[in-house]
Amino acid sequence: MGISVEDEHGDEVDRIVAAWHLERPDLDTAPMSVLSRVTRLARRLDLERRAAFADQHLEPWQFDVLSSLRRAGEPYALTPGALMNELMVSSGTTTNRIDRLEREGLVVRSPSPEDRRTVLVTLTAAGRTRVDTALIALLECETRLLSPLTPEESHRLAGLLRALLLPFERPRTAGPPRG
């Protein structure tokens, strides 16, 4: 196993996996060594993101919507359906989020110039300023979080995580990932 439950040089996941190994030596707990760390890092990242956005008075979901619009490029507009797909949330959640951001003056709804039946959600100047400033804070935070790794290690980790994530992001029509 390598790490004992009492090992002071391991992390919490090492201790959890070692404890499971003692209790259930018949099971291969190796996947926990990777995926439990991913889960714990995701929780930590969420807390760090919240702190990074706090100065901009943004919640992570607000940043996600605003950044989707900002990344769309000029005129920084998307349909609610496109936002729903990009954010991976329901149509009701998308509508609620757009309503709240519109009340804050960060987005506006307007008819599409190509098809007046289609609504566009557009980033306002205030929304653009807010998301640009929050992005700087987020990148500073993420740079700090990745500082224990060399640039090469960070690049390699990004590639490994991409390999794990891709099967979940393939188009649904392609069927389940083969393995």
PDB file of N, CA and C in Angstrom, residues 89-128:
ATOM      1  N   VAL A  89     -27.406  23.520 -17.331  1.00  0.00           N
ATOM      2  CA  VAL A  89     -28.480  23.677 -16.352  1.00  0.00           C
ATOM      3  C   VAL A  89     -29.812  23.623 -17.096  1.00  0.00           C
ATOM      4  N   SER A  90     -30.900  23.508 -16.354  1.00  0.00           N
ATOM      5  CA  SER A  90     -32.228  23.422 -16.959  1.00  0.00           C
ATOM      6  C   SER A  90     -32.663  24.772 -17.523  1.00  0.00           C
ATOM      7  N   SER A  91     -33.718  24.738 -18.328  1.00  0.00           N
ATOM      8  CA  SER A  91     -34.233  25.995 -18.896  1.00  0.00           C
ATOM      9  C   SER A  91     -34.780  26.898 -17.793  1.00  0.00           C
ATOM     10  N   GLY A  92     -35.420  26.314 -16.784  1.00  0.00           N
ATOM     11  CA  GLY A  92     -35.929  27.113 -15.672  1.00  0.00           C
ATOM     12  C   GLY A  92     -34.815  27.797 -14.898  1.00  0.00           C
ATOM     13  N   THR A  93     -33.729  27.065 -14.666  1.00  0.00           N
ATOM     14  CA  THR A  93     -32.578  27.651 -13.971  1.00  0.00           C
ATOM     15  C   THR A  93     -31.956  28.755 -14.811  1.00  0.00           C
ATOM     16  N   THR A  94     -31.862  28.522 -16.116  1.00  0.00           N
ATOM     17  CA  THR A  94     -31.302  29.539 -17.016  1.00  0.00           C
ATOM     18  C   THR A  94     -32.144  30.803 -16.974  1.00  0.00           C
ATOM     19  N   THR A  95     -33.448  30.657 -17.064  1.00  0.00           N
ATOM     20  CA  THR A  95     -34.353  31.814 -17.025  1.00  0.00           C
ATOM     21  C   THR A  95     -34.197  32.573 -15.719  1.00  0.00           C
ATOM     22  N   ASN A  96     -34.164  31.846 -14.617  1.00  0.00           N
ATOM     23  CA  ASN A  96     -34.004  32.481 -13.303  1.00  0.00           C
ATOM     24  C   ASN A  96     -32.697  33.262 -13.221  1.00  0.00           C
ATOM     25  N   ARG A  97     -31.635  32.674 -13.721  1.00  0.00           N
ATOM     26  CA  ARG A  97     -30.334  33.339 -13.672  1.00  0.00           C
ATOM     27  C   ARG A  97     -30.321  34.592 -14.548  1.00  0.00           C
ATOM     28  N   ILE A  98     -30.892  34.496 -15.729  1.00  0.00           N
ATOM     29  CA  ILE A  98     -30.948  35.662 -16.610  1.00  0.00           C
ATOM     30  C   ILE A  98     -31.782  36.763 -15.961  1.00  0.00           C
ATOM     31  N   ASP A  99     -32.923  36.401 -15.376  1.00  0.00           N
ATOM     32  CA  ASP A  99     -33.769  37.388 -14.688  1.00  0.00           C
ATOM     33  C   ASP A  99     -32.976  38.125 -13.615  1.00  0.00           C
ATOM     34  N   ARG A 100     -32.255  37.385 -12.799  1.00  0.00           N
ATOM     35  CA  ARG A 100     -31.510  37.998 -11.698  1.00  0.00           C
ATOM     36  C   ARG A 100     -30.386  38.900 -12.205  1.00  0.00           C
ATOM     37  N   LEU A 101     -29.678  38.462 -13.237  1.00  0.00           N
ATOM     38  CA  LEU A 101     -28.604  39.284 -13.796  1.00  0.00           C
ATOM     39  C   LEU A 101     -29.160  40.522 -14.508  1.00  0.00           C
ATOM     40  N   GLU A 102     -30.320  40.378 -15.093  1.00  0.00           N
ATOM     41  CA  GLU A 102     -30.955  41.526 -15.754  1.00  0.00           C
ATOM     42  C   GLU A 102     -31.378  42.571 -14.721  1.00  0.00           C
ATOM     43  N   ARG A 103     -31.915  42.116 -13.597  1.00  0.00           N
ATOM     44  CA  ARG A 103     -32.286  43.050 -12.524  1.00  0.00           C
ATOM     45  C   ARG A 103     -31.076  43.824 -11.997  1.00  0.00           C
ATOM     46  N   GLU A 104     -29.899  43.184 -12.035  1.00  0.00           N
ATOM     47  CA  GLU A 104     -28.672  43.846 -11.573  1.00  0.00           C
ATOM     48  C   GLU A 104     -28.031  44.713 -12.655  1.00  0.00           C
ATOM     49  N   GLY A 105     -28.615  44.717 -13.844  1.00  0.00           N
ATOM     50  CA  GLY A 105     -28.074  45.536 -14.929  1.00  0.00           C
ATOM     51  C   GLY A 105     -26.826  44.956 -15.579  1.00  0.00           C
ATOM     52  N   LEU A 106     -26.607  43.651 -15.417  1.00  0.00           N
ATOM     53  CA  LEU A 106     -25.415  43.020 -15.977  1.00  0.00           C
ATOM     54  C   LEU A 106     -25.664  42.402 -17.351  1.00  0.00           C
ATOM     55  N   VAL A 107     -26.934  42.124 -17.654  1.00  0.00           N
ATOM     56  CA  VAL A 107     -27.337  41.629 -18.976  1.00  0.00           C
ATOM     57  C   VAL A 107     -28.653  42.285 -19.360  1.00  0.00           C
ATOM     58  N   VAL A 108     -28.950  42.253 -20.651  1.00  0.00           N
ATOM     59  CA  VAL A 108     -30.259  42.687 -21.151  1.00  0.00           C
ATOM     60  C   VAL A 108     -30.764  41.643 -22.129  1.00  0.00           C
ATOM     61  N   ARG A 109     -32.082  41.544 -22.193  1.00  0.00           N
ATOM     62  CA  ARG A 109     -32.726  40.691 -23.200  1.00  0.00           C
ATOM     63  C   ARG A 109     -33.219  41.597 -24.317  1.00  0.00           C
ATOM     64  N   SER A 110     -33.115  41.095 -25.536  1.00  0.00           N
ATOM     65  CA  SER A 110     -33.645  41.843 -26.683  1.00  0.00           C
ATOM     66  C   SER A 110     -33.947  40.866 -27.807  1.00  0.00           C
ATOM     67  N   PRO A 111     -34.831  41.267 -28.711  1.00  0.00           N
ATOM     68  CA  PRO A 111     -35.109  40.396 -29.859  1.00  0.00           C
ATOM     69  C   PRO A 111     -33.882  40.317 -30.770  1.00  0.00           C
ATOM     70  N   SER A 112     -33.678  39.164 -31.382  1.00  0.00           N
ATOM     71  CA  SER A 112     -32.576  38.989 -32.317  1.00  0.00           C
ATOM     72  C   SER A 112     -32.842  39.819 -33.564  1.00  0.00           C
ATOM     73  N   PRO A 113     -31.824  40.496 -34.097  1.00  0.00           N
ATOM     74  CA  PRO A 113     -32.026  41.260 -35.326  1.00  0.00           C
ATOM     75  C   PRO A 113     -32.341  40.365 -36.529  1.00  0.00           C
ATOM     76  N   GLU A 114     -31.902  39.107 -36.495  1.00  0.00           N
ATOM     77  CA  GLU A 114     -32.157  38.173 -37.597  1.00  0.00           C
ATOM     78  C   GLU A 114     -33.554  37.556 -37.534  1.00  0.00           C
ATOM     79  N   ASP A 115     -34.043  37.317 -36.315  1.00  0.00           N
ATOM     80  CA  ASP A 115     -35.342  36.668 -36.133  1.00  0.00           C
ATOM     81  C   ASP A 115     -35.945  37.198 -34.842  1.00  0.00           C
ATOM     82  N   ARG A 116     -36.928  38.067 -34.974  1.00  0.00           N
ATOM     83  CA  ARG A 116     -37.496  38.733 -33.805  1.00  0.00           C
ATOM     84  C   ARG A 116     -38.190  37.767 -32.849  1.00  0.00           C
ATOM     85  N   ARG A 117     -38.419  36.521 -33.274  1.00  0.00           N
ATOM     86  CA  ARG A 117     -39.003  35.519 -32.368  1.00  0.00           C
ATOM     87  C   ARG A 117     -37.943  34.984 -31.402  1.00  0.00           C
ATOM     88  N   THR A 118     -36.680  35.177 -31.739  1.00  0.00           N
ATOM     89  CA  THR A 118     -35.563  34.702 -30.919  1.00  0.00           C
ATOM     90  C   THR A 118     -35.086  35.807 -29.989  1.00  0.00           C
ATOM     91  N   VAL A 119     -34.879  35.439 -28.734  1.00  0.00           N
ATOM     92  CA  VAL A 119     -34.388  36.399 -27.740  1.00  0.00           C
ATOM     93  C   VAL A 119     -32.879  36.223 -27.598  1.00  0.00           C
ATOM     94  N   LEU A 120     -32.192  37.345 -27.483  1.00  0.00           N
ATOM     95  CA  LEU A 120     -30.764  37.324 -27.193  1.00  0.00           C
ATOM     96  C   LEU A 120     -30.531  37.889 -25.802  1.00  0.00           C
ATOM     97  N   VAL A 121     -29.593  37.294 -25.096  1.00  0.00           N
ATOM     98  CA  VAL A 121     -29.147  37.808 -23.807  1.00  0.00           C
ATOM     99  C   VAL A 121     -27.789  38.435 -24.082  1.00  0.00           C
ATOM    100  N   THR A 122     -27.670  39.725 -23.787  1.00  0.00           N
ATOM    101  CA  THR A 122     -26.455  40.472 -24.116  1.00  0.00           C
ATOM    102  C   THR A 122     -25.823  41.038 -22.857  1.00  0.00           C
ATOM    103  N   LEU A 123     -24.532  40.933 -22.805  1.00  0.00           N
ATOM    104  CA  LEU A 123     -23.741  41.479 -21.706  1.00  0.00           C
ATOM    105  C   LEU A 123     -23.763  43.008 -21.787  1.00  0.00           C
ATOM    106  N   THR A 124     -24.046  43.659 -20.665  1.00  0.00           N
ATOM    107  CA  THR A 124     -23.994  45.125 -20.622  1.00  0.00           C
ATOM    108  C   THR A 124     -22.561  45.573 -20.358  1.00  0.00           C
ATOM    109  N   ALA A 125     -22.306  46.853 -20.479  1.00  0.00           N
ATOM    110  CA  ALA A 125     -20.976  47.384 -20.162  1.00  0.00           C
ATOM    111  C   ALA A 125     -20.616  47.084 -18.709  1.00  0.00           C
ATOM    112  N   ALA A 126     -21.588  47.235 -17.811  1.00  0.00           N
ATOM    113  CA  ALA A 126     -21.339  46.930 -16.393  1.00  0.00           C
ATOM    114  C   ALA A 126     -21.028  45.448 -16.204  1.00  0.00           C
ATOM    115  N   GLY A 127     -21.742  44.584 -16.927  1.00  0.00           N
ATOM    116  CA  GLY A 127     -21.484  43.153 -16.846  1.00  0.00           C
ATOM    117  C   GLY A 127     -20.106  42.793 -17.377  1.00  0.00           C
ATOM    118  N   ARG A 128     -19.720  43.464 -18.465  1.00  0.00           N
ATOM    119  CA  ARG A 128     -18.398  43.200 -19.044  1.00  0.00           C
ATOM    120  C   ARG A 128     -17.292  43.625 -18.075  1.00  0.00           C
TER     121      ARG A 128
END
